[in-house]
């Protein structure tokens, strides 16, 4: 059976399927915002994109969370899931699929996949002994534990001793194949530090891992032994596959894998790297399926140096942030300020400072004052010149010419901070340019051509900046494009703004019907309590 028939133009990516043990927080939002920026960027490149997110609803962690509230697990999940969906709407996330592991059709995919792994001879029964972190849903090595038998990721949770009959997956059989795969696909695990972590872990020798639990009801039964419940991670990873089905499709692997497989990018936090970079490819090898292109494990958002998390409860509420500052502000801050891959602390004073400096002052004021100058200095509120009139050595044109290529390269390696940073340097250079050139005095000296050259050059640089930032701040970029006379909304019409054209400096024309100047981002006042 030839399961895969992926077209070049497609790009499928995933966020983790978040546990529903509590409502989402800024950490869950971080991965999802990054994924949305990648999806939007890929659309600008003309790709057919499928962005998958969703929720992981099985296992002991969820069962216990439900029990603690006196609810049935399904009822509990059904109550939490809408809080994820509404946060994604609030953050302007354009996801295509929302994959819930409790979906009926998911079970069919899991059963079919399990059968393939079973037939490969990779599942056997054995005795599992070890320390288990319910919050991670993972066995831990004794040497990894913190004092008092606590999990290194969930520092407030003690691990629990388990000694039970489980089914095991023969991970050890795939040691060499995985190592060869990592060598021949050096970009599979990113960033480099995460790749080294995985290579190091694998080189210590892979142990088979248990894929079933006893004494736990909440999950799918193991197909040929329903007294056992399938391990939550075995079923959760497969929900990426189920998500590929079109709504009307019969849930079979053949239908799921036809168009979008292999996934181009799994975006995750570093806490779940091993599952995606080791267990998942081994499971796929066992089932005879091609492996994903890339797994990127980003860093943690921390509070006072600790990973923010639902289990620890030290989280920042993204809903409040968006309601107060808007979705673009939140997206911009986290993607611009924290190097993707590294940990980053959230600090509200810094948050306000960055937004005021970059969006309100550098970008917003620049557009506003330049449009107002066009109004004042140019007949009919229109520029009379075009790109051809601007010499190649013009400072901003020289900077703008290869900016698109630089930013593309940065987005491709998920260096969002670098992408935003180089765009901001064009914006800052534009502010300096307008101050140096002083069009107000050129105007007094009746040097009209020069006045218009300066104003064109600056407005065109703002346009290019807006385009290149549109994956991160789509509302502000749309607003800028509209004020510059393009009737384009980046939330709706990516196909009419191809990168090959809009990422070039010089697109603004003398036919532009400029709109009324309006502030694009209101300066935030520091309140006393931050
Ligand atoms: N502090 C954080 N920083 C960055 N990403 C995070 C953070 N917390 C969660 N995430 C994202 O969510 C994923 C983990 O999802 P999960 O549902 O386990 O959330 P969690 O808040 O870490 O839950 P818990 O605290 O119960 O482990 C991570 O891989 C990452 O994508
Ligand atoms: Zn843990």
Coordinates of C-alpha atoms and ligand atoms in Angstrom, one line a residue:
X1 CA 0.0 0.0 0.0
X2 CA 1.5 3.3 -1.0
X3 CA 0.2 5.5 1.7
X4 CA 1.9 8.8 1.0
X5 CA 1.6 11.1 -1.9
X6 CA 2.6 14.5 -0.6
X7 CA 2.7 17.4 -3.0
X8 CA 5.6 19.8 -2.9
X9 CA 3.4 22.8 -2.3
X10 CA 1.9 21.5 1.0
X11 CA 3.2 22.3 4.5
X12 CA 1.7 20.6 7.5
X13 CA 2.7 21.6 11.0
X14 CA 1.6 20.8 14.5
X15 CA 1.6 22.3 18.0
X16 CA 1.6 19.8 20.9
X17 CA -1.9 18.5 21.8
X18 CA -2.1 20.1 25.2
X19 CA -3.2 18.3 28.3
X20 CA -6.6 19.5 29.5
X21 CA -5.8 19.2 33.1
X22 CA -6.4 22.9 33.3
X23 CA -7.1 25.9 31.2
X24 CA -4.3 27.1 28.8
X25 CA -1.7 29.6 29.9
X26 CA 0.9 31.7 28.3
X27 CA 3.2 28.7 27.8
X28 CA 0.6 26.8 25.8
X29 CA 0.0 30.1 23.9
X30 CA 3.7 30.5 23.2
X31 CA 4.0 27.4 21.0
X32 CA 0.7 28.1 19.3
X33 CA 1.6 31.7 18.4
X34 CA 4.9 30.5 17.0
X35 CA 3.1 27.9 15.0
X36 CA 0.6 30.4 13.6
X37 CA 3.4 32.7 12.6
X38 CA 5.1 29.9 10.7
X39 CA 1.8 28.9 9.1
X40 CA 1.1 32.5 7.9
X41 CA 4.7 32.8 6.6
X42 CA 4.4 29.6 4.6
X43 CA 1.1 30.8 3.2
X44 CA 2.9 34.0 2.0
X45 CA 5.3 31.7 0.2
X46 CA 2.4 30.2 -1.6
X47 CA 2.2 26.9 0.2
X48 CA -1.0 25.0 1.0
X49 CA -0.8 25.0 4.8
X50 CA -2.4 22.7 7.4
X51 CA -2.0 23.9 11.0
X52 CA -2.9 21.3 13.6
X53 CA -3.5 21.9 17.2
X54 CA -5.7 20.1 19.8
X55 CA -5.9 18.5 23.1
X56 CA -4.6 15.3 24.8
X57 CA -7.4 14.1 27.0
X58 CA -6.6 10.6 28.2
X59 CA -4.5 9.1 31.0
X60 CA -4.1 9.3 34.7
X61 CA -3.3 13.0 34.8
X62 CA -6.7 13.9 33.3
X63 CA -8.5 11.2 35.2
X64 CA -7.2 12.5 38.5
X65 CA -7.9 16.2 37.6
X66 CA -11.5 15.2 36.8
X67 CA -11.9 13.2 40.0
X68 CA -10.6 16.0 42.1
X69 CA -13.6 18.0 40.9
X70 CA -16.0 15.1 41.2
X71 CA -16.5 15.0 37.4
X72 CA -16.5 12.2 34.8
X73 CA -13.4 12.6 32.7
X74 CA -15.2 13.2 29.4
X75 CA -17.4 15.8 31.0
X76 CA -14.3 17.4 32.5
X77 CA -12.6 17.5 29.1
X78 CA -15.6 18.9 27.3
X79 CA -15.6 21.7 29.8
X80 CA -11.9 22.6 29.4
X81 CA -11.6 22.2 25.6
X82 CA -13.6 25.4 24.7
X83 CA -11.1 27.5 26.8
X84 CA -8.3 26.4 24.4
X85 CA -10.4 27.1 21.3
X86 CA -11.5 30.5 22.6
X87 CA -7.9 31.5 23.5
X88 CA -6.8 30.6 20.0
X89 CA -9.5 32.8 18.6
X90 CA -8.5 35.6 20.9
X91 CA -4.9 35.3 19.8
X92 CA -5.9 35.3 16.1
X93 CA -4.6 31.8 15.6
X94 CA -5.8 30.4 12.2
X95 CA -5.7 26.7 13.0
X96 CA -7.1 24.3 10.4
X97 CA -7.6 21.2 12.6
X98 CA -8.4 20.8 16.3
X99 CA -7.5 17.2 17.2
X100 CA -9.1 15.8 20.3
X101 CA -7.7 12.4 21.4
X102 CA -11.2 11.4 22.7
X103 CA -12.6 11.7 19.1
X104 CA -14.4 8.5 18.0
X105 CA -12.5 8.4 14.7
X106 CA -9.2 8.7 16.5
X107 CA -9.7 5.2 18.0
X108 CA -9.9 3.7 14.5
X109 CA -6.6 5.2 13.5
X110 CA -5.0 4.1 16.8
X111 CA -6.3 0.5 16.3
X112 CA -5.0 0.3 12.8
X113 CA -1.6 1.7 13.7
X114 CA -1.4 -0.7 16.7
X115 CA -2.1 -3.6 14.5
X116 CA 0.8 -2.7 12.2
X117 CA 3.2 -2.4 15.1
X118 CA 1.9 -5.7 16.5
X119 CA 2.4 -7.4 13.2
X120 CA 6.0 -6.1 13.1
X121 CA 6.6 -8.1 16.3
X122 CA 7.3 -5.0 18.3
X123 CA 4.9 -5.4 21.1
X124 CA 5.3 -7.9 24.0
X125 CA 4.3 -8.3 27.6
X126 CA 6.6 -7.6 30.5
X127 CA 6.9 -6.3 34.0
X128 CA 7.3 -2.6 34.4
X129 CA 9.0 -1.3 37.5
X130 CA 10.0 2.3 38.1
X131 CA 9.2 5.8 39.2
X132 CA 6.4 7.5 37.4
X133 CA 5.5 11.2 37.1
X134 CA 1.8 11.5 36.5
X135 CA 2.1 15.1 35.4
X136 CA 4.6 14.1 32.7
X137 CA 2.9 10.7 32.2
X138 CA 6.4 9.3 32.0
X139 CA 8.7 6.9 33.8
X140 CA 11.8 8.7 35.2
X141 CA 15.3 7.4 35.8
X142 CA 16.2 7.5 39.5
X143 CA 19.2 9.7 38.7
X144 CA 16.9 12.4 37.1
X145 CA 14.9 12.9 40.3
X146 CA 15.2 15.9 42.6
X147 CA 15.5 15.6 46.4
X148 CA 12.3 14.0 47.9
X149 CA 11.6 12.0 44.8
X150 CA 10.3 15.0 42.9
X151 CA 10.1 15.3 39.1
X152 CA 12.6 17.7 37.6
X153 CA 9.9 19.3 35.5
X154 CA 7.1 19.3 38.0
X155 CA 9.1 20.3 41.0
X156 CA 6.1 20.2 43.3
X157 CA 5.1 16.6 42.4
X158 CA 6.5 13.4 43.8
X159 CA 6.9 10.5 41.5
X160 CA 5.1 7.3 42.2
X161 CA 6.5 3.8 42.3
X162 CA 5.0 1.4 39.8
X163 CA 5.4 -2.4 39.5
X164 CA 2.9 -3.8 37.0
X165 CA 2.3 -6.0 34.0
X166 CA 2.5 -3.9 30.9
X167 CA 2.8 -4.2 27.2
X168 CA 6.1 -2.9 25.9
X169 CA 7.2 -1.4 22.6
X170 CA 10.5 -2.7 21.3
X171 CA 12.3 0.7 21.1
X172 CA 15.7 -0.9 21.6
X173 CA 15.3 -2.6 18.2
X174 CA 15.4 0.8 16.5
X175 CA 18.5 2.1 18.1
X176 CA 20.7 1.8 15.0
X177 CA 18.1 2.9 12.6
X178 CA 17.4 6.0 14.6
X179 CA 21.0 6.9 14.9
X180 CA 21.5 6.5 11.2
X181 CA 18.4 8.6 10.6
X182 CA 19.7 11.4 12.8
X183 CA 23.0 11.3 11.0
X184 CA 21.5 11.4 7.5
X185 CA 18.9 14.1 8.5
X186 CA 20.9 16.6 10.5
X187 CA 18.0 19.1 10.5
X188 CA 15.5 16.6 12.0
X189 CA 15.9 17.9 15.6
X190 CA 16.4 21.6 16.2
X191 CA 17.9 23.7 17.6
X192 CA 21.3 22.2 17.7
X193 CA 21.4 22.0 21.6
X194 CA 18.2 19.8 21.5
X195 CA 19.7 17.6 18.8
X196 CA 22.8 17.0 21.0
X197 CA 20.6 16.2 24.0
X198 CA 18.8 13.6 22.0
X199 CA 21.9 12.1 20.4
X200 CA 23.4 11.9 23.9
X201 CA 20.3 10.2 25.3
X202 CA 20.1 7.7 22.4
X203 CA 23.8 6.9 22.6
X204 CA 23.3 5.7 26.2
X205 CA 21.2 2.8 24.9
X206 CA 17.5 2.8 24.3
X207 CA 15.2 0.8 26.6
X208 CA 11.9 -0.6 25.5
X209 CA 9.0 1.4 27.0
X210 CA 5.7 0.3 28.2
X211 CA 2.7 1.3 26.2
X212 CA -0.2 0.1 28.4
X213 CA -1.4 0.6 31.9
X214 CA -3.5 -1.5 34.3
X215 CA -5.7 0.0 37.0
X216 CA -6.6 2.9 34.7
X217 CA -9.8 3.1 32.8
X218 CA -9.5 6.5 31.1
X219 CA -8.1 5.8 27.6
X220 CA -8.5 3.4 24.7
X221 CA -8.4 -0.3 25.5
X222 CA -5.4 -2.2 24.1
X223 CA -6.9 -3.8 21.0
X224 CA -6.2 -7.4 21.7
X225 CA -6.2 -7.2 25.5
X226 CA -8.9 -4.8 26.7
X227 CA -8.0 -5.3 30.4
X228 CA -5.1 -3.0 29.6
X229 CA -5.5 0.7 28.7
X230 CA -3.3 2.1 26.0
X231 CA -0.6 4.4 27.3
X232 CA -1.6 8.0 26.8
X233 CA 1.4 9.0 24.8
X234 CA 1.0 6.2 22.3
X235 CA -2.4 7.4 21.5
X236 CA -1.6 11.2 21.7
X237 CA 1.1 11.2 19.1
X238 CA -1.2 9.4 16.7
X239 CA -3.7 12.2 17.0
X240 CA -1.4 14.2 14.7
X241 CA -2.3 11.6 12.0
X242 CA -6.0 11.6 12.8
X243 CA -6.0 15.3 12.3
X244 CA -5.0 14.9 8.7
X245 CA -8.3 13.3 7.8
X246 CA -10.8 15.5 6.0
X247 CA -14.1 15.7 7.9
X248 CA -15.9 13.4 5.5
X249 CA -13.1 10.7 5.3
X250 CA -13.4 7.2 6.7
X251 CA -10.9 7.0 9.5
X252 CA -8.2 4.9 7.9
X253 CA -4.4 5.4 7.7
X254 CA -4.6 5.4 4.0
X255 CA -7.1 8.3 4.0
X256 CA -5.2 10.2 6.7
X257 CA -1.8 10.0 5.1
X258 CA -2.5 10.6 1.5
X259 CA -2.3 14.4 1.2
X260 CA -0.3 15.9 4.1
X261 CA 2.1 13.2 5.4
X262 CA 4.9 13.4 6.3
X263 CA 4.4 16.4 8.7
X264 CA 6.9 19.1 7.9
X265 CA 7.2 20.5 11.4
X266 CA 6.4 19.4 14.9
X267 CA 6.7 22.5 17.1
X268 CA 7.0 21.5 20.8
X269 CA 8.5 22.6 24.1
X270 CA 11.6 20.9 25.3
X271 CA 9.7 19.0 28.0
X272 CA 8.3 16.6 25.4
X273 CA 11.3 16.3 23.1
X274 CA 12.0 12.6 23.8
X275 CA 8.5 11.6 22.8
X276 CA 8.7 13.4 19.5
X277 CA 12.4 12.9 18.6
X278 CA 12.9 9.3 19.8
X279 CA 9.6 7.4 20.6
X280 CA 7.6 8.8 17.7
X281 CA 10.0 8.2 14.9
X282 CA 10.6 4.6 16.2
X283 CA 6.9 4.0 16.3
X284 CA 6.6 5.2 12.7
X285 CA 9.6 3.1 11.6
X286 CA 7.9 0.1 13.2
X287 CA 4.6 0.8 11.3
X288 CA 6.5 1.3 8.1
X289 CA 5.7 4.9 7.7
X290 CA 7.9 7.8 6.6
X291 CA 9.2 10.1 9.3
X292 CA 8.4 13.8 9.8
X293 CA 10.8 16.4 8.5
X294 CA 11.6 18.4 11.6
X295 CA 11.0 18.6 15.3
X296 CA 11.7 21.9 16.9
X297 CA 11.9 22.0 20.7
X298 CA 11.7 25.5 22.0
X299 CA 12.6 26.7 25.5
X300 CA 10.5 27.4 28.6
X301 CA 8.8 30.6 29.6
X302 CA 9.8 30.9 33.2
X303 CA 8.6 32.7 36.3
X304 CA 11.3 33.4 38.8
X305 CA 13.5 30.9 36.9
X306 CA 10.9 28.0 37.1
X307 CA 9.0 26.6 34.1
X308 CA 5.5 28.0 34.1
X309 CA 3.0 25.2 34.0
X310 CA -0.5 24.1 34.8
X311 CA 0.8 21.6 37.4
X312 CA 2.9 24.1 39.3
X313 CA 0.2 26.8 38.9
X314 CA 2.7 29.7 38.4
X315 CA 1.3 30.8 35.1
X316 CA 0.5 34.2 33.5
X317 CA -3.0 34.4 32.1
X318 CA -2.9 35.2 28.3
X319 CA -6.6 36.1 28.2
X320 CA -5.9 39.1 30.5
X321 CA -2.9 40.2 28.5
X322 CA -4.8 40.0 25.2
X323 CA -7.8 41.9 26.6
X324 CA -5.5 44.6 27.9
X325 CA -3.0 44.9 25.1
X326 CA -4.4 43.2 22.0
X327 CA -3.3 40.0 20.3
X328 CA -0.6 41.6 18.1
X329 CA 1.1 43.0 21.2
X330 CA 1.2 39.6 22.9
X331 CA 2.4 37.8 19.8
X332 CA 5.0 40.4 19.1
X333 CA 6.5 40.5 22.5
X334 CA 7.0 36.7 22.9
X335 CA 8.2 36.1 19.4
X336 CA 10.5 39.2 19.2
X337 CA 11.9 39.2 22.8
X338 CA 12.7 35.6 23.4
X339 CA 15.2 33.7 21.2
X340 CA 13.2 30.7 20.0
X341 CA 14.9 27.7 21.5
X342 CA 16.1 29.5 24.7
X343 CA 14.2 30.0 28.0
X344 CA 12.8 33.5 28.7
X345 CA 11.3 35.1 31.7
X346 CA 8.1 37.2 31.5
X347 CA 8.3 40.7 32.9
X348 CA 5.5 43.1 32.5
X349 CA 7.6 46.3 32.7
X350 CA 9.8 45.0 29.9
X351 CA 6.7 43.9 28.0
X352 CA 5.3 47.4 28.0
X353 CA 8.7 49.0 27.2
X354 CA 9.2 46.8 24.1
X355 CA 5.7 47.4 22.7
X356 CA 5.9 51.2 23.2
X357 CA 9.4 51.4 21.7
X358 CA 8.9 49.2 18.7
X359 CA 5.2 49.3 17.8
X360 CA 4.0 52.7 19.1
X361 CA 7.1 54.8 18.6
X362 CA 9.4 53.3 15.9
X363 CA 6.7 51.9 13.6
X364 CA 3.5 53.7 14.5
X365 CA 4.8 57.2 14.8
X366 CA 6.9 56.9 11.7
X367 CA 3.9 56.0 9.6
X368 CA 1.7 58.6 11.2
X369 CA 4.1 61.5 10.8
X370 CA 5.1 60.5 7.3
X371 CA 1.5 60.3 6.1
X372 CA 0.8 63.6 7.7
X373 CA 3.8 65.1 5.8
X374 CA 2.5 63.8 2.6
X375 CA -0.8 65.4 3.4
X376 CA 0.9 68.7 4.0
X377 CA 3.6 68.8 1.3
X378 CA 2.2 66.8 -1.6
X379 CA -0.6 67.8 -4.0
X380 CA -3.8 65.8 -3.6
X381 CA -2.4 63.8 -0.8
X382 CA -0.5 61.7 -3.4
X383 CA 3.2 61.0 -4.2
X384 CA 4.3 61.7 -7.7
X385 CA 7.2 59.4 -7.8
X386 CA 7.9 55.7 -8.0
X387 CA 10.7 53.2 -7.2
X388 CA 12.5 54.0 -10.5
X389 CA 13.1 57.5 -9.4
X390 CA 15.0 56.4 -6.3
X391 CA 18.7 55.8 -6.8
X392 CA 20.1 52.4 -5.7
X393 CA 22.5 54.1 -3.3
X394 CA 19.6 55.6 -1.3
X395 CA 20.2 54.4 2.3
X396 CA 16.8 52.8 2.8
X397 CA 16.5 51.3 -0.6
X398 CA 19.9 49.8 -0.1
X399 CA 18.8 48.3 3.2
X400 CA 15.4 47.2 1.8
X401 CA 16.7 45.4 -1.3
X402 CA 17.9 42.2 0.4
X403 CA 15.7 42.4 3.5
X404 CA 13.1 40.0 2.2
X405 CA 15.7 37.3 1.6
X406 CA 17.1 37.8 5.1
X407 CA 13.8 37.7 6.8
X408 CA 12.8 34.6 4.8
X409 CA 15.9 32.8 6.0
X410 CA 15.1 33.8 9.6
X411 CA 11.5 32.6 9.5
X412 CA 12.6 29.3 7.8
X413 CA 14.9 28.5 10.8
X414 CA 12.2 29.8 13.2
X415 CA 14.4 32.7 14.3
X416 CA 11.4 35.0 14.9
X417 CA 13.4 37.4 17.0
X418 CA 15.9 37.8 14.2
X419 CA 13.2 38.3 11.6
X420 CA 11.6 41.0 13.7
X421 CA 15.0 42.4 14.6
X422 CA 16.1 43.0 11.1
X423 CA 12.8 44.5 10.1
X424 CA 13.0 46.8 13.1
X425 CA 16.4 48.0 12.0
X426 CA 14.9 49.2 8.7
X427 CA 12.2 51.0 10.6
X428 CA 14.8 52.6 12.9
X429 CA 17.0 53.6 9.9
X430 CA 13.8 55.2 8.4
X431 CA 13.3 57.3 11.5
X432 CA 16.9 58.4 11.3
X433 CA 16.6 59.1 7.6
X434 CA 13.6 61.3 7.9
X435 CA 15.3 63.3 10.7
X436 CA 18.5 63.6 8.8
X437 CA 16.8 64.6 5.5
X438 CA 14.4 67.0 7.2
X439 CA 11.7 67.1 4.5
X440 CA 10.2 70.1 6.3
X441 CA 13.2 72.2 5.4
X442 CA 13.4 70.8 1.9
X443 CA 9.8 71.8 1.5
X444 CA 10.6 75.4 2.6
X445 CA 13.4 75.5 0.1
X446 CA 10.8 74.3 -2.6
X447 CA 12.8 71.2 -3.4
X448 CA 9.6 69.2 -4.1
X449 CA 11.2 66.3 -5.9
X450 CA 13.5 65.7 -2.9
X451 CA 10.7 66.0 -0.4
X452 CA 8.7 63.4 -2.2
X453 CA 11.7 61.1 -2.6
X454 CA 12.2 61.1 1.2
X455 CA 8.5 60.5 1.9
X456 CA 8.3 57.7 -0.7
X457 CA 11.4 56.1 0.6
X458 CA 10.1 56.0 4.1
X459 CA 6.6 54.9 3.3
X460 CA 7.9 52.1 1.1
X461 CA 10.1 51.0 4.0
X462 CA 7.1 51.0 6.3
X463 CA 5.2 49.0 3.8
X464 CA 7.9 46.4 3.5
X465 CA 8.2 46.2 7.3
X466 CA 4.5 45.7 7.6
X467 CA 4.5 42.9 5.1
X468 CA 7.5 41.1 6.6
X469 CA 6.0 41.4 10.1
X470 CA 2.5 40.2 9.0
X471 CA 3.0 36.6 10.2
X472 CA 3.6 38.0 13.7
X473 CA 1.4 41.1 13.9
X474 CA -1.3 40.5 11.2
X475 CA -3.8 43.2 12.5
X476 CA -1.2 46.0 12.6
X477 CA 0.2 45.0 9.2
X478 CA -3.3 45.0 7.7
X479 CA -3.9 48.4 9.2
X480 CA -0.7 49.8 7.8
X481 CA -1.4 48.3 4.3
X482 CA -4.8 49.9 4.4
X483 CA -3.5 53.3 5.3
X484 CA -1.0 53.0 2.4
X485 CA -3.8 52.3 0.0
X486 CA -3.7 48.6 -0.4
X487 CA -7.1 47.1 0.3
X488 CA -5.6 44.0 1.9
X489 CA -6.3 42.2 5.1
X490 CA -3.6 39.7 6.0
X491 CA -6.0 37.7 8.1
X492 CA -7.9 36.9 4.9
X493 CA -6.0 37.3 1.7
X494 CA -2.6 35.8 1.7
X495 CA -2.8 34.5 -1.8
X496 CA -2.9 38.0 -3.3
X497 CA 0.2 39.1 -1.5
X498 CA 2.9 36.7 -2.8
X499 CA 6.3 36.9 -1.2
X500 CA 8.0 37.2 -4.5
X501 CA 6.3 40.5 -5.1
X502 CA 5.5 42.0 -1.7
X503 CA 8.8 41.2 -0.1
X504 CA 10.7 43.4 -2.7
X505 CA 11.5 47.0 -1.9
X506 CA 9.8 49.4 -4.3
X507 CA 6.2 48.2 -4.6
X508 CA 4.6 51.4 -3.6
X509 CA 3.4 53.3 -6.7
X510 CA 2.3 56.9 -7.5
X511 CA -1.2 55.5 -8.0
X512 CA -1.6 54.8 -4.3
X513 CA -4.8 56.2 -2.8
X514 CA -3.4 56.9 0.7
X515 CA -5.8 56.4 3.6
X516 CA -6.4 58.7 6.6
X517 CA -3.5 58.6 9.0
X518 CA -4.5 56.8 12.2
X519 CA -2.4 55.5 15.1
X520 CA -1.7 51.8 14.6
X521 CA -0.7 51.0 18.2
X522 CA -1.7 53.1 21.2
X523 CA 1.1 53.9 23.6
X524 CA 0.7 52.0 26.8
X525 CA 0.9 54.0 30.0
X526 CA 2.9 52.4 32.8
X527 CA 0.5 52.0 35.7
X528 CA 1.7 52.2 39.2
X529 CA 1.2 48.6 40.1
X530 CA 3.6 47.1 37.4
Ligands
LIG1 N1 6.4 27.4 30.5 C1 6.3 27.0 29.2 N2 7.1 27.6 28.3 C2 7.0 27.3 27.0 N3 6.1 26.4 26.5 C3 5.3 25.8 27.4 C4 5.3 26.1 28.8 N4 4.4 25.3 29.4 C5 3.8 24.6 28.5 N5 4.3 24.9 27.2 C6 3.9 24.3 26.0 O1 2.9 23.3 26.3 C7 3.5 22.0 26.1 C8 3.2 21.1 27.2 O2 1.8 21.0 27.3 P1 1.1 20.6 28.7 O3 -0.3 20.5 28.4 O4 1.8 19.5 29.3 O5 1.3 22.0 29.5 P2 1.9 22.3 30.9 O6 1.3 23.6 31.3 O7 3.4 22.1 30.8 O8 1.2 21.3 31.9 P3 1.8 20.7 33.2 O9 2.4 21.9 34.0 O10 0.7 20.1 33.8 O11 2.9 19.8 32.7 C9 5.0 22.2 26.0 O12 5.6 21.3 25.2 C10 5.0 23.6 25.3 O13 4.7 23.4 23.9
LIG2 ZN1 6.8 15.6 35.6

